[in-house]
Structure formats: C-alpha cells, structure tokens
Amino acid sequence: FKIVMGDQEILKRMPVIYKYTDQVRGEIYQPLVIAPPVTATLTEKAFIFNGIEPKTISVQLKSFKDNASGTIKPSLPAGWKASSDNISFKLLKKGDEQLITFQVSPSANTSNGKLLLNVVIDGKTYNSGLRIIKYDHIPEQTLFPTAEAKLEKIDLKFAGKRIGYINGAGDLIPESLKQIGYDVSNLTESQVMNSDLSQFDAIVTGVRLYNVNEQIKVLQPKLMKYVENGGVLLVQYNVNSPLKIDDLGPYPFRLSRDRVTEEDAKVTILAPEDPAFNYPNQITTNDFNGWIQERGLYFVTDVDNRYTPLVSMNDTAEAANKGALIVSNYGKGKYVYTGISFFRQLPAGVPGAYRLFVNLLSQKK
C-alpha cells in the first residue's frame, strides 16, 4: 500500500497473513498461501539407473480446490521413455491426495537430464511440487518447487549386494543405495549386538553416529570384530566434539574442523593403485566433477601410518589436506573413514560419488 504525505509517496509492502486459534499454542499467525490447483511432488530428487531396466516413479498429488481433474504429462530428455504419456487423475475435495506411479526407462544410448511433470487442468499447465517447512518456533512455510528430478544413467559394477546400515543423526544414504540395487537393512542396536554381521558385505554408519548414539561404546567392539573377520565398515563423518568414544577406528586418528567448502575444488588422487580407485569401477579425477555444495567436512588429522590417505583437496588459497578419506586393512577386512559429503552427493544423483562409494563398499574375496 501507499502512504502519501504532502508531495511524498511512501510504498509499504507487507505480507498478507491470517490468524487462527490453536487449543494448545493460542493465537497462530500464518502467511497467506497462493497455491496452484494441484501439486505433483516427486519422492526423489534424483533417479539413478544402472543399465536400461525401467524404474517406477512415484508422485504424490495434492488438490487445493474441489473437483480437480486432469492429466499428468511427464516430460523426458531424448532417449528416455515413460510407460504413459498421459496419466489421468480426479481429486474430489480440496486437500485430497493421491499417489500415482509410472515407469521410466532409458535407451542404451541416452544422455542424462531432468524429468519434468506437467499438470494439465482446465487447459492450463502447472508444474509445481509441494514442500512444507513446519516448526513450532517459526511460521509455517509453504514452498512450491518445480516438479522435477534428475535422471542419471550410470555404468556401475558391484562386488557384494547386502549392506547393513546403522542410523546416525539422519541422512538418505540407505534410500540412495537401494536405488542402485543394494539390499539395505537398517540395523538397530539390538540387531548389531545379537545378529551375525557376516551376512553383510559391508556396514555403513550414518552421519554423526559417534556423536549421537549412546550405545556406540558397546557396539564398537562388535563392529571392529566384524571388520577383523573380513567385513567392510564405512564410517561417515562425525563432528570433532562431543564424541561418545575416542577411538573410531582400529588405529588412532583425531577429527579436526577442517573442511573443503568449494564443491569444485581440485581433488588429487594420492594412491591411484589402491582398490578404492580400481575395483570394481575405474575412478578418475573426472568422477569428482558435478558435485554439489561442498567436498567434505571434519577431516581427520594425526592419522596413524597404518591408514592410507586416498585423496587430497583444498579450498582456494589454503594448503592441501589429506584427511578427507582414509582406508586401512584390519584383519581380513577393510575399514574406511570418510569426511567426504556422500550424504549430499548421493541423494543429488552425482554419478562419480556413486561410483566411488560403491568401490569403498567393495572388497575382493
């Protein structure tokens, strides 16, 4: 609105809000939301294809009006095919939701790209998803991101399929590994202690497990015995303080606050003959292209010489750091500690990150 004072005009912009009363929280103020008739929200940010086998795509529809009917028209890059070009829907009431599915498959020779969902209603086309951010300490935020996801066709070789996963503070690594064909079991503390871990080709710990899990002091000896007997344990990053235990691996190292925040920072492969870069996939520096947000964080320091540093990297004008990724043989198995931000790269569908992660999980028998 405008305020006019004499010959001066002041333009004032204010959000439109509405107020309602919650029986517990009292008066609640929320911004007015202007929504499309129907949103189409994809379940993943990226869909990874290893080969030409089709993959099922799930879409959650939500109506913001009564009697919303129309079609979903997937838009695909050249060389990709959807099982249906027009998917009909009908939502009777405002607020109704419906899950629809269709299949997408790549051809033998195709380029990567994006899947875009076009929602056609009453002759008009919309392509919005829905994301709601809701916390008690802030007003509810309703976002309508574009209804799209990356499509990546990756040539991946595997050595082992069964993965055990121990949750930390929360990440999407299990879902990402399932996308490329791994059989992933989420393990509770009881399952770690009481089951035969040799059934797993590798075990992965969630980010910050050693910061948040009160039982890790009891679990750690079992995990080390698993490695000693021939397993692969991959430990994702932890912050350097506070830690529930001091010894995260079979041999000593400390965690620093070092990180590399430039996602395109140069990466130097320090041990090109190591299996991490050769088995089962051949890794080159090109596999570090197209990464997002950062390279990694909370790198290791004061590393025992029985570990092998695999890469070095650094932000602009900083010294090269060898603490992003270390590996060691222990008994018959392999221990990996990584500060590399795989928890960001895999859900984002970064091909090189997938290839390297698969290699780290793999071991020649």
Short mmCIF file of N, CA and C in Angstrom, two decimals, residues 258-261 313-321:
data_model
loop_
_atom_site.label_atom_id
_atom_site.label_comp_id
_atom_site.label_asym_id
_atom_site.label_seq_id
_atom_site.Cartn_x
_atom_site.Cartn_y
_atom_site.Cartn_z
N ASP A 258 38.62 -29.17 9.92
CA ASP A 258 38.98 -28.86 8.54
C ASP A 258 37.89 -29.34 7.58
N ARG A 259 37.70 -28.56 6.55
CA ARG A 259 36.71 -28.89 5.54
C ARG A 259 37.08 -28.24 4.22
N VAL A 260 36.43 -28.66 3.15
CA VAL A 260 36.57 -28.02 1.84
C VAL A 260 35.17 -27.65 1.37
N THR A 261 34.91 -26.37 1.31
CA THR A 261 33.55 -25.88 1.02
C THR A 261 33.29 -25.63 -0.46
N MET A 313 42.75 -32.43 -1.08
CA MET A 313 41.91 -31.37 -1.65
C MET A 313 42.04 -30.13 -0.79
N ASN A 314 41.65 -29.02 -1.31
CA ASN A 314 41.69 -27.78 -0.53
C ASN A 314 40.88 -26.69 -1.19
N ASP A 315 40.40 -25.76 -0.36
CA ASP A 315 39.77 -24.56 -0.88
C ASP A 315 40.84 -23.63 -1.42
N THR A 316 40.41 -22.64 -2.19
CA THR A 316 41.32 -21.66 -2.78
C THR A 316 42.17 -21.00 -1.71
N ALA A 317 43.49 -20.91 -1.96
CA ALA A 317 44.45 -20.23 -1.09
C ALA A 317 44.69 -20.96 0.23
N GLU A 318 44.26 -22.21 0.33
CA GLU A 318 44.54 -23.00 1.52
C GLU A 318 45.43 -24.17 1.17
N ALA A 319 46.08 -24.73 2.18
CA ALA A 319 47.00 -25.85 1.95
C ALA A 319 46.23 -27.12 1.64
N ALA A 320 46.86 -28.00 0.87
CA ALA A 320 46.24 -29.28 0.54
C ALA A 320 46.03 -30.09 1.82
N ASN A 321 44.87 -30.76 1.90
CA ASN A 321 44.51 -31.53 3.08
C ASN A 321 44.28 -32.99 2.67
#
